[in-house]
């Protein structure tokens, strides 16, 4: 077994009534409620960890055609060889499943102590199947796995649940939880850990379908590194460089600073993508937010960047990112910063993905505006309506029961060809990048394995460079889009935070050196390029097994053949997008 | 021409906009290093640090120091990494 790994995963069936499964684990290896399944070194080298390993395990389960909320559908927590090392930003884990929002692959990442503690349980992944007979907590402590009733946590927020189990089990347990949204099967519910979220695609609903309110982990098992001295040397150098200009934006201002930049370029999605400019953007700027309320900073375990900017709101506080700010601000036409901060906070409490929540509510607001949906209170710009809609969604009450299905399913129910204005690809709501003004990103959204996604395709970087004309891209953009997608797949499998990418001057060479020092493999930059493409292909293979067809690699009608109202030169024809997608498929060999 | 600062460059410059006399991008960047000390660590002679990008009139991104600039141009200085 290579260094950096345990060489096995735990396959846990939570539907078994046992309260302590340690005996089963030790006496009936490979059978019973918990299986300790060996991982071959060739598999680890080909898929590394995180998203890559999770997708491979999901494929091995052979469940691509299942309903994602079926008890047999796996929910996978995958760690990586770098977790537990001092390499900055490496304390991350991937949650991989079939998405109840898209019915395609879903891999969401989150950070911090859960990753370190989970891997310290002596395995490289948890594969969770089944459905507990009642709302439960899954406790994994070194080799011992228990499922215990959690009825007292029903309806608790993510933060309350985490605090409850830290108090009950001990502060050295790391807790991942779902909120009411996950319990209620909202298709874009999150899994939360210490205020961070595996946010996109509805992994919280998958956990809720298993009747698991929380997962508590604690362990003592840490694999050795192949070259400890080299691991420490690389870590020191990387940490030193991470304090430099390449991460200044994240450290000094946070991603929320993107809002004014996108607005300046006419690329800030506003009022359900009806415009790329928001006349109240200044109210939501970092400068204004900082001038009118207190702010603190934080960071994940092992991170030297410290990107978290936490703003006070009411009696509490909330971590604010650009994506939440745009989705619950400009996209819904809300320019009151207090309301937007409260909306973000409420999503975090309920366990809702802020992008899909904002996207679905903005879509509903436009449907009301057009007379397609009877909910006169739900209007653009209304803070009260925004906050009311979020609560209705989290508890699946009234109109919220429909909107909890996401914009694509809601559009089907509403009719009027409203699918043309539903801001989604494959069912996943579009992040804060106007596709007509950023056309390499438009391609990235269209072909994304988990739908419209800025974390799996960094193609916006290409649009904000001299490599392309962002409002009139050519087929030349395709290879750039593929490159950003491959890099993201690699970072999500190693796992390293993408905010570190500007620090890595020789991306593949430096990441290969990290992996060599931890695992002892003679891995090269060229091998990692192949590995990245293999991981992207594995996601595509899962989608193909789940029913993918080339026709779904596209954008909603709204974005095609109609210029952006605030910038008539930002126009994307269907023919151009089709050509870009076809070239992408050709270069991928699909 | 006018220079607009966005994000980190605005924070470092301490202003949102400046008027600068320069006929090429390289001369503009060198002038910014002299006029806005907070930006100096993000400028190497006549080039921006890779963490910053320059855009001409909201249209095309420019990096060649020899890129000609006119009096009516607006140059935007922003973070090269605009994602989140």
XYZ file of C-alpha atoms in Angstrom:
674
model
C 0.000 0.000 0.000
C 1.355 3.449 -0.876
C 2.103 5.982 1.803
C -0.606 8.580 2.417
C -3.457 6.076 2.237
C -5.123 3.488 4.464
C -5.921 1.357 1.442
C -9.526 0.658 2.317
C -12.939 2.219 2.620
C -15.848 1.607 4.945
C -19.107 0.547 3.315
C -21.809 1.217 5.871
C -25.407 0.086 5.584
C -27.309 2.323 8.007
C -30.553 0.380 7.597
C -29.311 -2.377 9.884
C -30.805 -2.014 13.376
C -27.506 -2.601 15.178
C -26.428 0.125 17.586
C -22.813 -0.962 17.759
C -21.284 -2.598 14.756
C -17.738 -3.016 15.937
C -18.184 -6.722 16.413
C -19.486 -7.163 12.932
C -16.547 -5.239 11.607
C -13.958 -7.318 13.387
C -15.525 -10.741 13.095
C -17.294 -10.757 9.763
C -14.863 -8.980 7.493
C -16.559 -8.128 4.215
C -20.057 -8.923 5.444
C -22.721 -7.456 7.669
C -23.610 -3.835 8.278
C -20.087 -2.552 7.893
C -17.655 -3.821 5.315
C -14.003 -2.868 5.288
C -13.289 -2.966 1.577
C -9.704 -2.971 0.272
C -8.692 -0.365 -2.316
C -6.204 -1.444 -4.963
C -3.156 0.755 -5.402
C -3.795 1.011 -9.135
C -7.234 2.503 -8.433
C -5.783 5.016 -5.983
C -3.079 6.066 -8.420
C -5.579 6.436 -11.264
C -8.150 8.448 -9.281
C -6.068 9.845 -6.361
C -8.847 10.709 -3.881
C -11.626 13.236 -3.295
C -13.860 13.651 -6.325
C -11.854 11.229 -8.450
C -11.945 8.383 -5.948
C -15.567 9.124 -5.075
C -16.695 8.950 -8.689
C -14.797 5.705 -9.205
C -16.418 4.155 -6.106
C -19.824 5.369 -7.250
C -19.271 3.691 -10.616
C -18.179 0.496 -8.860
C -21.449 0.505 -6.914
C -23.293 0.135 -10.227
C -26.164 2.359 -9.150
C -26.210 5.064 -11.833
C -29.744 4.198 -12.890
C -31.191 4.367 -9.360
C -33.236 7.251 -8.023
C -30.698 9.246 -5.988
C -33.046 9.168 -2.995
C -33.412 5.381 -3.155
C -31.915 3.812 -0.010
C -29.605 1.722 -2.202
C -28.077 4.840 -3.799
C -24.701 5.498 -2.135
C -23.593 8.675 -0.413
C -19.805 8.787 -0.460
C -17.409 10.835 1.637
C -13.975 10.626 0.023
C -10.708 11.842 1.501
C -7.349 12.237 -0.200
C -3.678 11.387 0.284
C -2.809 14.997 1.151
C -5.383 15.237 3.981
C -3.601 15.319 7.313
C -0.422 16.751 5.829
C 0.699 20.322 6.541
C 0.173 21.285 2.890
C -1.887 24.455 3.002
C -5.607 24.103 2.133
C -5.439 20.289 2.009
C -7.994 19.668 4.798
C -10.874 19.001 2.418
C -13.283 16.190 1.651
C -15.550 15.370 -1.245
C -19.171 14.259 -1.016
C -20.128 12.249 -4.075
C -23.502 10.844 -5.071
C -26.065 10.956 -7.808
C -27.746 14.348 -7.571
C -31.450 14.496 -6.722
C -31.520 17.878 -8.473
C -29.922 16.856 -11.771
C -30.074 13.038 -11.799
C -26.431 13.242 -12.861
C -23.119 12.998 -11.026
C -22.673 15.278 -8.045
C -19.409 15.951 -6.262
C -19.419 18.694 -3.658
C -16.454 19.701 -1.560
C -16.165 21.110 1.922
C -13.302 21.853 4.241
C -11.754 21.591 7.617
C -11.612 19.281 10.624
C -14.086 16.685 9.345
C -11.641 15.772 6.582
C -8.766 15.184 8.996
C -10.871 13.359 11.578
C -12.657 11.277 8.955
C -9.437 10.052 7.419
C -8.103 9.369 10.913
C -10.838 6.746 11.247
C -8.540 4.465 9.277
C -10.097 4.594 5.848
C -9.943 6.619 2.632
C -13.707 6.920 2.165
C -17.101 6.165 3.671
C -19.683 4.650 1.342
C -23.071 4.962 3.025
C -26.125 3.049 1.817
C -29.493 2.079 3.239
C -31.999 4.016 5.293
C -32.019 4.140 9.060
C -35.369 3.179 10.604
C -35.609 6.563 12.330
C -33.790 9.889 12.246
C -30.294 8.951 13.369
C -26.703 9.982 13.876
C -23.915 7.920 12.338
C -20.905 7.793 14.652
C -17.586 6.608 13.264
C -14.798 6.362 15.782
C -11.661 4.632 14.558
C -12.887 1.126 13.687
C -16.194 1.395 15.498
C -19.355 2.401 13.668
C -22.642 3.042 15.417
C -26.055 4.295 14.368
C -28.013 5.942 17.157
C -31.440 7.618 17.277
C -31.405 11.377 16.780
C -35.072 12.233 17.236
C -34.128 15.078 19.568
C -32.422 16.826 16.617
C -35.422 16.823 14.295
C -35.871 20.279 12.832
C -32.622 21.616 14.274
C -30.490 23.925 12.188
C -27.088 22.767 10.948
C -25.290 24.791 13.593
C -27.573 23.600 16.415
C -27.058 19.991 15.406
C -23.290 20.355 15.326
C -23.303 21.998 18.752
C -25.608 19.293 20.128
C -23.261 16.480 19.158
C -20.097 18.286 20.179
C -21.696 18.693 23.578
C -22.948 15.103 23.759
C -19.986 13.248 22.250
C -17.064 15.561 22.942
C -15.485 18.542 21.273
C -12.915 16.407 19.474
C -15.638 14.835 17.341
C -16.076 16.552 13.977
C -19.668 16.758 12.839
C -21.265 16.977 9.405
C -24.963 17.740 9.509
C -28.047 18.469 7.495
C -30.609 21.098 8.397
C -34.390 21.015 8.042
C -33.982 21.273 4.246
C -32.130 17.962 4.115
C -34.678 16.317 6.387
C -37.464 17.606 4.166
C -35.881 16.423 0.937
C -35.231 19.810 -0.633
C -33.388 18.854 -3.800
C -30.635 21.395 -3.217
C -30.053 20.781 0.480
C -26.475 20.961 1.736
C -24.286 18.999 4.093
C -22.670 21.413 6.533
C -19.589 21.252 8.705
C -18.479 24.088 10.969
C -20.234 26.713 8.859
C -18.894 25.367 5.565
C -20.990 23.477 3.106
C -20.868 20.712 0.548
C -23.291 22.949 -1.164
C -24.287 22.110 -4.672
C -26.469 19.389 -6.106
C -28.456 18.268 -3.084
C -26.180 15.870 -1.195
C -28.067 16.957 1.946
C -31.265 15.491 0.518
C -29.458 12.201 -0.131
C -28.298 12.143 3.492
C -31.813 13.016 4.629
C -33.232 10.173 2.549
C -31.022 7.858 4.585
C -32.518 9.306 7.779
C -29.060 10.474 8.839
C -29.162 13.881 10.531
C -25.465 13.963 11.402
C -22.221 12.109 10.974
C -19.746 12.356 13.841
C -16.151 11.254 13.308
C -13.116 10.891 15.492
C -9.979 8.843 14.953
C -6.348 8.302 15.743
C -5.024 6.550 12.655
C -2.729 8.552 10.416
C -0.875 7.033 7.478
C 2.821 7.719 7.093
C 4.244 9.938 4.354
C 6.893 8.588 1.995
C 9.313 11.474 2.450
C 8.460 13.406 5.574
C 11.277 15.910 5.132
C 10.183 16.713 1.585
C 6.508 17.038 2.605
C 7.463 19.584 5.233
C 9.787 21.472 2.884
C 7.132 21.745 0.177
C 4.546 22.754 2.758
C 6.711 25.550 4.133
C 7.464 26.904 0.681
C 3.830 26.744 -0.378
C 2.631 28.425 2.805
C 5.176 31.199 2.351
C 4.049 31.830 -1.211
C 0.389 31.685 -0.197
C 0.845 34.948 1.702
C 1.707 36.778 -1.518
C -0.209 38.793 -4.119
C -1.774 35.746 -5.797
C -4.132 35.275 -2.849
C -4.462 38.917 -1.783
C -8.008 39.152 -3.111
C -9.230 36.290 -0.971
C -7.304 37.352 2.103
C -7.983 41.088 2.043
C -11.457 41.362 0.576
C -12.963 37.930 0.000
C -14.797 36.766 -3.079
C -17.595 39.267 -2.410
C -15.408 41.831 -4.125
C -16.283 40.163 -7.431
C -19.714 41.778 -7.355
C -18.627 45.255 -8.433
C -16.221 43.816 -10.993
C -18.916 41.752 -12.659
C -21.297 44.681 -12.547
C -18.682 46.887 -14.224
C -18.355 44.345 -17.035
C -22.112 44.036 -17.424
C -21.856 40.388 -16.416
C -23.618 40.450 -13.021
C -26.756 38.286 -13.283
C -29.663 40.467 -12.252
C -33.403 39.818 -11.884
C -33.208 36.226 -13.102
C -30.670 37.005 -15.843
C -32.831 39.736 -17.399
C -29.858 42.089 -17.123
C -26.129 42.055 -16.448
C -26.184 45.290 -14.455
C -27.699 45.956 -11.051
C -28.393 49.557 -10.163
C -28.061 48.818 -6.431
C -24.778 46.919 -6.689
C -23.003 49.607 -4.702
C -25.139 48.762 -1.658
C -23.765 45.229 -1.753
C -20.122 46.123 -2.340
C -17.436 45.021 0.082
C -16.648 48.671 0.726
C -20.220 49.391 1.798
C -20.593 46.170 3.776
C -17.385 46.851 5.658
C -18.240 50.483 6.324
C -21.572 49.686 7.932
C -20.938 46.564 10.048
C -18.215 44.691 11.848
C -16.283 41.979 10.116
C -13.951 39.197 11.231
C -11.812 36.791 9.272
C -11.394 33.052 9.540
C -9.873 30.098 7.767
C -10.208 26.359 7.417
C -7.894 23.935 9.223
C -4.379 23.951 7.701
C -5.200 26.949 5.487
C -2.851 29.920 5.324
C -4.995 31.993 2.950
C -7.831 32.835 5.326
C -10.512 33.721 2.774
C -13.462 33.737 5.158
C -14.938 37.179 5.712
C -17.611 36.969 8.375
C -20.015 39.895 8.681
C -22.240 40.726 11.622
C -25.965 40.571 11.027
C -28.583 40.959 13.722
C -27.379 39.154 16.814
C -25.216 36.801 14.809
C -22.820 36.686 11.927
C -22.527 35.112 8.508
C -19.710 34.086 6.179
C -20.251 35.840 2.889
C -19.137 34.731 -0.579
C -19.758 36.288 -3.966
C -22.019 33.472 -5.103
C -24.359 33.915 -2.135
C -24.274 37.694 -2.522
C -25.248 37.647 -6.194
C -27.813 34.826 -5.880
C -29.732 36.341 -2.990
C -28.976 39.923 -4.002
C -28.882 41.065 -7.621
C -30.455 37.903 -9.011
C -33.553 38.549 -6.884
C -33.279 42.312 -7.355
C -32.611 42.826 -3.643
C -30.206 45.647 -2.855
C -30.676 45.835 0.906
C -27.463 44.421 2.361
C -29.036 43.537 5.705
C -31.710 41.481 3.977
C -29.162 39.686 1.794
C -26.987 38.844 4.795
C -30.027 37.536 6.690
C -31.029 35.497 3.645
C -27.556 33.912 3.440
C -27.651 33.237 7.163
C -31.094 31.623 6.890
C -29.927 29.374 4.042
C -26.967 28.267 6.165
C -29.273 27.500 9.091
C -31.771 25.535 7.018
C -29.036 23.826 5.009
C -29.845 25.257 1.583
C -27.520 25.869 -1.356
C -27.579 29.640 -1.749
C -27.078 29.581 -5.524
C -29.950 27.194 -6.216
C -32.134 28.906 -3.626
C -31.601 32.326 -5.186
C -31.868 30.975 -8.717
C -35.129 29.172 -8.037
C -36.694 32.128 -6.194
C -35.607 34.581 -8.918
C -37.129 32.277 -11.532
C -40.383 32.190 -9.548
C -40.331 35.993 -9.228
C -40.156 36.343 -12.996
C -42.942 33.790 -13.434
C -45.092 35.903 -11.087
C -44.138 39.022 -13.054
C -45.253 37.326 -16.278
C -48.519 36.116 -14.727
C -47.556 32.443 -14.913
C -47.480 31.856 -11.163
C -50.088 33.001 -8.631
C -48.047 34.425 -5.773
C -48.413 38.213 -5.941
C -46.255 38.743 -2.854
C -43.199 37.246 -4.580
C -41.750 40.225 -6.411
C -38.252 41.270 -7.463
C -36.648 43.535 -4.923
C -38.825 42.517 -1.983
C -36.668 41.531 0.954
C -39.660 40.255 2.903
C -40.629 38.017 -0.004
C -37.105 36.659 -0.309
C -36.900 35.734 3.369
C -40.409 34.283 3.388
C -39.671 32.159 0.306
C -36.472 30.770 1.846
C -38.319 29.571 4.938
C -41.128 28.073 2.863
C -38.570 26.152 0.802
C -36.638 24.889 3.810
C -39.782 23.529 5.406
C -41.476 22.588 2.099
C -44.568 24.572 3.018
C -46.992 26.173 0.565
C -45.250 27.456 -2.556
C -41.994 26.268 -1.008
C -42.953 22.673 -1.693
C -42.799 23.406 -5.421
C -39.680 25.577 -5.293
C -37.881 22.945 -3.210
C -37.807 20.947 -6.419
C -35.507 23.475 -8.113
C -36.128 25.683 -11.118
C -36.209 22.944 -13.763
C -38.858 20.801 -12.092
C -40.784 23.946 -11.075
C -40.793 25.088 -14.705
C -42.257 21.799 -15.834
C -45.046 22.207 -13.284
C -45.676 25.881 -14.111
C -45.767 25.394 -17.882
C -45.953 28.381 -20.296
C -42.586 27.224 -21.682
C -41.104 28.737 -18.534
C -38.249 26.267 -18.895
C -36.844 28.827 -21.362
C -36.161 31.207 -18.470
C -35.314 28.652 -15.786
C -31.692 29.537 -14.944
C -30.238 26.033 -14.972
C -28.223 23.491 -16.912
C -29.076 19.834 -16.327
C -31.197 21.142 -13.452
C -28.387 22.884 -11.550
C -28.951 26.622 -11.150
C -26.390 28.860 -12.876
C -23.768 30.639 -10.736
C -22.984 34.342 -10.962
C -21.554 34.598 -14.455
C -23.710 35.990 -17.291
C -23.171 33.479 -20.137
C -23.716 35.951 -22.972
C -21.014 38.261 -21.655
C -18.654 35.393 -20.735
C -18.922 32.895 -23.530
C -16.089 30.526 -22.647
C -17.888 30.154 -19.322
C -21.105 29.582 -21.288
C -19.434 26.536 -22.833
C -18.186 25.406 -19.423
C -21.721 25.620 -18.055
C -23.242 23.772 -21.016
C -20.938 20.759 -20.851
C -20.497 20.563 -17.069
C -20.965 17.029 -15.769
C -22.879 18.235 -12.710
C -24.607 21.063 -14.579
C -23.898 24.804 -14.610
C -20.908 25.062 -12.387
C -18.099 27.494 -11.668
C -16.155 25.087 -9.472
C -15.777 22.329 -12.020
C -15.046 24.704 -14.903
C -12.928 27.794 -14.369
C -13.556 28.984 -17.909
C -14.369 32.485 -16.678
C -10.611 32.892 -16.205
C -10.227 32.590 -19.958
C -12.897 35.216 -20.564
C -11.079 37.604 -18.243
C -7.829 37.280 -20.201
C -6.400 38.204 -23.579
C -6.823 34.634 -24.858
C -10.356 35.195 -26.203
C -12.892 37.896 -27.035
C -15.306 37.103 -24.219
C -18.377 38.275 -26.170
C -17.456 36.558 -29.404
C -15.501 33.410 -28.646
C -14.310 31.034 -31.328
C -13.475 27.337 -31.308
C -10.058 28.345 -29.971
C -11.770 28.765 -26.588
C -12.561 25.063 -26.338
C -9.071 23.858 -25.458
C -8.835 26.547 -22.794
C -12.162 25.455 -21.299
C -10.984 21.838 -21.254
C -7.763 22.858 -19.546
C -9.581 24.643 -16.717
C -11.943 21.688 -16.299
C -9.050 19.235 -16.077
C -7.198 21.383 -13.557
C -10.320 21.603 -11.412
C -10.734 17.826 -11.519
C -7.161 17.414 -10.333
C -7.453 19.934 -7.517
C -10.736 18.336 -6.385
C -9.070 14.942 -6.210
C -5.766 15.840 -4.569
C -7.631 17.808 -2.755
C -6.375 21.416 -2.738
C -8.377 24.621 -2.546
C -8.778 26.379 -5.897
C -7.918 29.681 -4.258
C -4.364 28.331 -4.238
C -4.157 27.942 -8.001
C -2.603 31.338 -8.646
C 0.239 30.426 -6.305
C 1.216 27.360 -8.331
C 3.494 28.637 -11.090
C 4.069 25.131 -12.496
C 0.693 23.611 -11.705
C 1.244 20.019 -12.811
C 4.906 19.904 -11.815
C 4.269 21.230 -8.322
C 1.228 19.061 -7.645
C 3.162 16.005 -8.873
C 5.934 16.847 -6.404
C 3.403 17.040 -3.562
C 1.916 13.685 -4.473
C 5.374 12.100 -4.840
C 6.467 13.271 -1.433
C 3.350 11.919 0.285
C 2.802 8.636 -1.600
C 6.261 7.668 -2.812
C 4.920 7.165 -6.331
C 7.140 8.292 -9.218
C 4.259 10.399 -10.481
C 5.035 13.060 -13.114
C 3.315 16.155 -14.438
C 2.416 14.252 -17.600
C 0.805 11.488 -15.577
C -1.321 14.004 -13.684
C -2.562 15.477 -16.951
C -3.746 12.003 -17.930
C -5.217 11.448 -14.476
C -7.269 14.642 -14.697
C -8.712 13.667 -18.068
C -9.492 10.198 -16.704
C -11.452 11.675 -13.786
C -13.473 13.946 -16.073
C -14.167 10.941 -18.305
C -15.316 8.899 -15.301
C -17.876 11.575 -14.438
C -19.063 11.499 -18.017
C -19.281 7.692 -17.892
C -21.513 7.916 -14.814
C -23.739 10.420 -16.582
C -23.923 8.239 -19.660
C -25.047 5.303 -17.517
C -27.602 7.611 -15.870
C -29.102 8.527 -19.239
C -27.049 11.474 -20.512
C -27.462 12.487 -24.125
C -25.502 15.187 -26.024
C -28.671 17.273 -26.302
C -28.525 18.192 -22.619
C -25.165 19.945 -23.058
C -26.735 23.311 -23.801
C -28.109 26.485 -22.204
C -31.692 27.673 -21.663
C -33.326 29.477 -24.585
C -33.074 32.826 -22.757
C -29.362 32.981 -23.425
C -29.458 32.059 -27.092
C -30.024 34.380 -30.071
C -31.076 37.258 -27.782
C -28.552 39.957 -26.840
C -27.984 40.908 -23.239
C -30.253 43.965 -22.793
C -27.560 46.087 -21.118
C -24.891 45.138 -23.683
C -26.176 44.439 -27.188
C -22.746 43.199 -28.271
C -23.077 40.329 -25.812
C -25.035 37.857 -27.896
C -24.611 34.110 -28.183
C -26.228 32.362 -31.100
C -27.465 28.823 -30.790
C -25.303 27.922 -33.784
C -22.164 29.205 -32.070
C -22.895 27.410 -28.802
C -23.706 24.209 -30.688
C -20.401 24.476 -32.549
C -18.473 25.030 -29.324
C -20.153 22.068 -27.654
C -19.577 19.830 -30.676
C -15.906 20.773 -30.715
C -15.703 20.102 -26.985
C -17.200 16.628 -27.491
C -14.799 16.009 -30.378
C -11.742 17.000 -28.381
C -12.927 14.910 -25.421
C -13.601 11.964 -27.720
C -17.245 11.652 -26.632
C -6.737 58.532 -19.849
C -8.849 57.370 -16.943
C -7.864 54.394 -14.858
C -10.507 52.505 -12.890
C -9.502 50.270 -10.028
C -11.555 47.259 -8.986
C -11.086 44.946 -6.006
C -7.590 44.632 -4.569
C -6.176 47.287 -6.883
C -8.771 49.780 -5.583
C -7.961 48.908 -1.997
C -4.233 49.302 -2.628
C -4.595 52.481 -4.695
C -6.940 54.019 -2.152
C -9.101 55.530 -4.887
C -11.634 54.240 -7.384
C -10.328 56.229 -10.351
C -7.319 58.231 -11.458
C -6.437 60.390 -14.446
C -3.001 59.484 -15.812
C -1.037 60.802 -18.801
C 0.484 57.884 -20.730
C 0.480 56.728 -24.336
C 1.171 53.029 -23.796
C 0.152 50.420 -21.250
C 3.761 50.082 -20.089
C 4.073 53.807 -19.388
C 0.715 53.801 -17.657
C 1.719 50.947 -15.361
C 5.052 52.606 -14.568
C 3.232 55.835 -13.754
C 0.863 53.962 -11.439
C 3.814 52.496 -9.541
C 5.080 56.016 -8.941
C 1.755 57.684 -8.152
C 0.144 54.940 -6.035
C 2.688 53.457 -3.627
C 0.175 50.890 -2.422
C 0.191 49.318 -5.862
C 3.966 49.233 -6.218
C 4.404 45.662 -4.973
C 1.998 44.536 -7.695
C 3.996 46.163 -10.482
C 7.281 44.987 -11.971
C 8.790 47.855 -13.990
C 6.176 48.271 -16.712
C 4.116 45.144 -16.163
C 1.378 44.181 -13.728
C 1.922 41.271 -11.373
C 0.170 38.156 -12.789
C -2.442 38.496 -10.045
C -3.729 41.643 -11.774
C -5.162 42.178 -15.244
C -5.748 45.235 -17.400
C -8.760 45.767 -19.611
C -9.288 48.442 -22.232
C -12.682 50.165 -22.206
C -14.463 47.104 -20.800
C -13.787 45.270 -24.041
C -10.458 43.531 -24.502
C -7.814 42.500 -22.036
C -4.333 43.847 -22.686
C -0.917 42.868 -21.350
C 1.691 44.005 -23.895
C 3.441 47.090 -22.485
C 3.605 48.514 -26.017
C -0.186 48.562 -26.361
C -1.047 52.122 -27.457
C -3.521 54.110 -25.379
C -5.486 57.219 -26.285
C -6.657 60.165 -24.223
C -10.250 58.956 -24.229
C -9.450 55.398 -23.209
C -10.461 53.893 -19.877
C -8.186 51.231 -18.467
C -9.596 48.930 -15.818
C -7.209 47.293 -13.355
C -8.704 44.236 -11.688
C -7.811 40.890 -10.137
C -6.801 38.366 -12.779
C -8.656 35.745 -10.768
C -12.236 36.980 -10.736
C -13.806 33.700 -9.716
C -15.237 32.611 -6.420
